[in-house]
Amino acid sequence: QIQMYTRTAMDLQNKREDLVLDLQVSNNSCRRLTKQLESKRQEREQLHERLQNLKPALLRSLLSRVLDLTLLETLQTGQLERLRFRLNFLTRDLAPLLLSDEDSPWRLFGFRGDQVLTRWSNHELAQFKLVANEVLEAMSKRNSEDNAEDLDIEWSARETEIYGDRCRLVRNMKQLTHLEDDHEGVLLAVVYGAVCAVGSLPHPVSLWALDEKEAEAKAQAMCKAIRQVIPTRAQYLLQPSDVTNNKGGLIPALLAVIFMLNSTLPCSWKHEVLHSASFAIQSAVAQEVYKEPRKKTKGQSGQELSFTPMDLPVVPDAQQRKRELQKRIQMWLIEPDDSFNFDAPTMADPVVKSIFQQIEAMAGPWAVEHPQDFALLLKEDEAAPTLLALPAHELLLRWVNFHLKAFRRDPDAGLLNLNELDLALLVELLTKLAPDVMNLHEEEQTALRMSHNPTAAEAASLSLVTKVATRCTGYEILTEEVLNDEQTDMMASFLAELMASGRAQLPVRKSSEIGQHMETLASIVLEAANTQNTQLVSGLCSYLRDHQQSLTTSLEAMRAHQEIGQMVQSKLRSFALKVLVKRSQGVPCDMLELASQSSGQRGDLVGGNNVQAVIAREMARIPSQEPGPETDLAVTFAKSAVEELLKKHIGTFRDVFRIYAREATHESDARVRTSTITSTMTLEAAHVLVVSPRHLMKLYRDCRLQDLLEPVEVEEVYNEVKMHHAINNFEDVQRFETGLSLDMFVEALLTMAFRTQLDDVAPTAFHEKLDHMLENYLVPFAGSQRDDVVYQLLVDESLDELIDEFSPRLRSVFAAYASGDRRHATPERTRQRGARGAVIKETALNRKQVTTMSLDSFTELLEHCGMLSETIHRACVGRIFLNLLELRSVPSEAANEDGAPSISEDADHLASSMEDDHVGASFRYSLCFQEFLDGLIILTLFKEPNPFVSFNTRLDKFLRTGILDPLFEFANGSNEPRFRALYQALDDAAQKDVSASGIAKKLKMAEM
């Protein structure tokens, strides 16, 4: 026992020692973790303090970026091109233009434009030479057997060879002394590549124009490249002959334009590639470093300067000098767009002004794309949206006459129609509209002035007009053959292209509404440019908040102005292209015939006035759209967009019409005089193609339009189109009594498309809705067939004549039994559109009363006909209803994917559900008139199942003996007003046997 106690005591002692050791370790760990926690707490506090200190800077940086983007949008929307270029240049770093021994940007002061462009070109050439050296070095290592495996070059062997040739041309080119030193077109290729590489490193892929070996082909490639980086008006000035000859001042002028529009100089003073406008003046002043009075740069003589330098007045106060610079930059920025004052700069002017002013002088008339005001072509009683309603030839005629009156200073000058265009008139117009291009052909102008006989004058005019026209359009329109043959359609096509390519010469006047909006936006941008970085919140933000209303109003007005201009230009280009296509087909467009046509007679699918009327009606259905000038402008814009879409898909609409149209006979009476001078009445039958309501429902089902509309909405669209045409042209409605003509059919499709509601499309974006329906429904599914036997029976065209015969009487029956089910459509219905689109929220016929027949009413009708029995009971009728409702879903959605039995297959469950909730069933199971007819066809299969008798015979028998005759007897004995009206309608239909359809049937039987 003693030994046991001893052993136990030793074990306890060991455990005690272990616990003491563990306790010490835990204490040490606790102290260590406490120190770490304290360190982390201090680190967190330091980070929190840094965050609090950085919050103003982060907020200022984010706010500056937002303002920069806002001001950039203001400049672009306001079409303040000249101000945008100048502000952009103020934020550029001029250091790349300095030589190694020049320490400040003011060393560039007084340089001519060609000197600045030469330095800029050499800078870009040096950048490409660095890339070329790297590429060629990588190629040499790749060709070496030792290092070939270590290199990872993404180019193929063919690409490497092509890029190598390009890089050798660039590397072998020496630095330019003058812009005329470029003899192989390398300079133009380098400039194009530099513009393409803005914000990234240059890449040999942009030097593709150097691949051509022949001089002429290379010149054409250079022209194609340069046209992508210059404005529209100067886009086609450069011709291959200018590149090969390299004479004259055209290439330097275009380089100046590229320098202004696509400055590749890096941003200065922490500006990024956002073309910042805020702090722009402060950025320019920051570059003005004046440590001593300006002196002549080394190698710069008085002859090289464009003016005689003056000594800089000594200004001891630096702040006073900055204020003077800010004032001069502001004065320079607010110069009007029509001011081309290129006086020699003084020594007090900033460097950026002296440089940019010389570049502007070189660019000349191509420096800025001035906004065009097409409203100058309007008459006194016309508004701006009228421009969109005018046909292109009328716009073109007004434009020509506007310039002829101004050029000749005669208010009575002008043409009656475009058929009066000739060579002399083109010379006169080009002198007014393209003086910059005319000045490039001094020899031809001199020859024209020196010609002393009509033959020589005509030859000189031909040469001048053809050469000038080549530099104004992208493809050759005016040739000597065109001018000699006096092809007025080709002349009109050229003028339309000229008008649409920025040479309309319709400047915005300062006194006009658009001019005032431009001045408002310019003043706001200038305020931002003059803002100090310390006054961002208190100064600029407060100013923008105070002027928010004027800013928003001016931006909206300018956007509307731009939209009108773009649509007018698009219309003119379409007109020019149409004329050229007709000429290529050997069917010249007669300008005299165009002038005689009314603007309302378009020759399109639907007249412009009808399209506008449909859009206006649908616009009025939108609750948020209130009548007013803005709504009228929106209607005009929508009309133009829809008309363009109709032109694009004119073949589609015609094809769909042919698929669903049928031939109908229209009978009209005419008085025929006989030899005995007696008059007799005869019938003249005319065959027309129409789309009946039944075939419109077939289109609705074939094209899966159940995703977009309910059947009752399709029926109402049909009735509305017929009603509006009856009001405007009753003769057409009589002629197309049994259906819709082509223009009515297109109007119905337009209305159906406009009434769809898509999640990603605005309610007033009618052209997008129409395009959606065309691309996703009409084009892929029009004319498609379904394998369903019942569906094929419902759309069987052999039943058309029989249904047309009974349709008036059946409509009376439908109206009698559906009158108790009228209700306002509920706007809170949503359904999934299926695999082809997103969710659609449908609003069913707002503010309209919809007539439908419920399950209870249909059952009541059958009960009054004595048709309910053990074979045809209430559950059977419900099954028919549900089968019809399944036709409202697309075929892929009609069947249950899980294989469970449908409710229409379970008669007991269907009957119990209808007994439990009569109101819900009445609302849910409701049919329009066309679905009511389909229900009678399906009911015929139950009542007349004999397959050895044609279905036409069975349907005729069922409608007569099973529906109409029993209802006639029942209505005769009823005292309810609706049934008394039904009795009267059926009685009138039974006694009328002299209707148009009855006479046609008798004539047809007589012929047989």
GROMACS .gro file of C-alpha atoms in nm, residues 121-122 125-126 129 166-190 210:
model
   31
  121SER     CA    1   0.506   6.387  -8.677
  122ASN     CA    2   0.865   6.321  -8.570
  125LEU     CA    3   0.754   5.847  -8.591
  126ALA     CA    4   0.996   5.800  -8.300
  129LYS     CA    5   1.051   5.334  -8.449
  166ARG     CA    6   0.617   4.745  -9.233
  167CYS     CA    7   0.863   4.799  -8.951
  168ARG     CA    8   1.159   4.819  -9.189
  169LEU     CA    9   0.991   5.097  -9.384
  170VAL     CA   10   0.929   5.289  -9.061
  171ARG     CA   11   1.277   5.232  -8.921
  172ASN     CA   12   1.445   5.339  -9.244
  173MET     CA   13   1.255   5.666  -9.260
  174LYS     CA   14   1.456   5.966  -9.142
  175GLN     CA   15   1.323   6.241  -8.926
  176LEU     CA   16   1.134   6.505  -9.120
  177THR     CA   17   1.268   6.851  -9.177
  178HIS     CA   18   0.959   6.954  -9.370
  179LEU     CA   19   0.624   6.785  -9.415
  180GLU     CA   20   0.693   6.748  -9.788
  181ASP     CA   21   0.986   6.510  -9.718
  182ASP     CA   22   0.755   6.209  -9.705
  183HIS     CA   23   0.786   6.041 -10.047
  184GLU     CA   24   0.656   5.689  -9.972
  185GLY     CA   25   0.347   5.773  -9.769
  186VAL     CA   26   0.503   5.648  -9.445
  187LEU     CA   27   0.412   5.968  -9.261
  188LEU     CA   28   0.040   5.929  -9.333
  189ALA     CA   29   0.051   5.565  -9.224
  190VAL     CA   30   0.229   5.658  -8.899
  210LEU     CA   31   0.221   5.018  -9.630
   0.00000   0.00000   0.00000
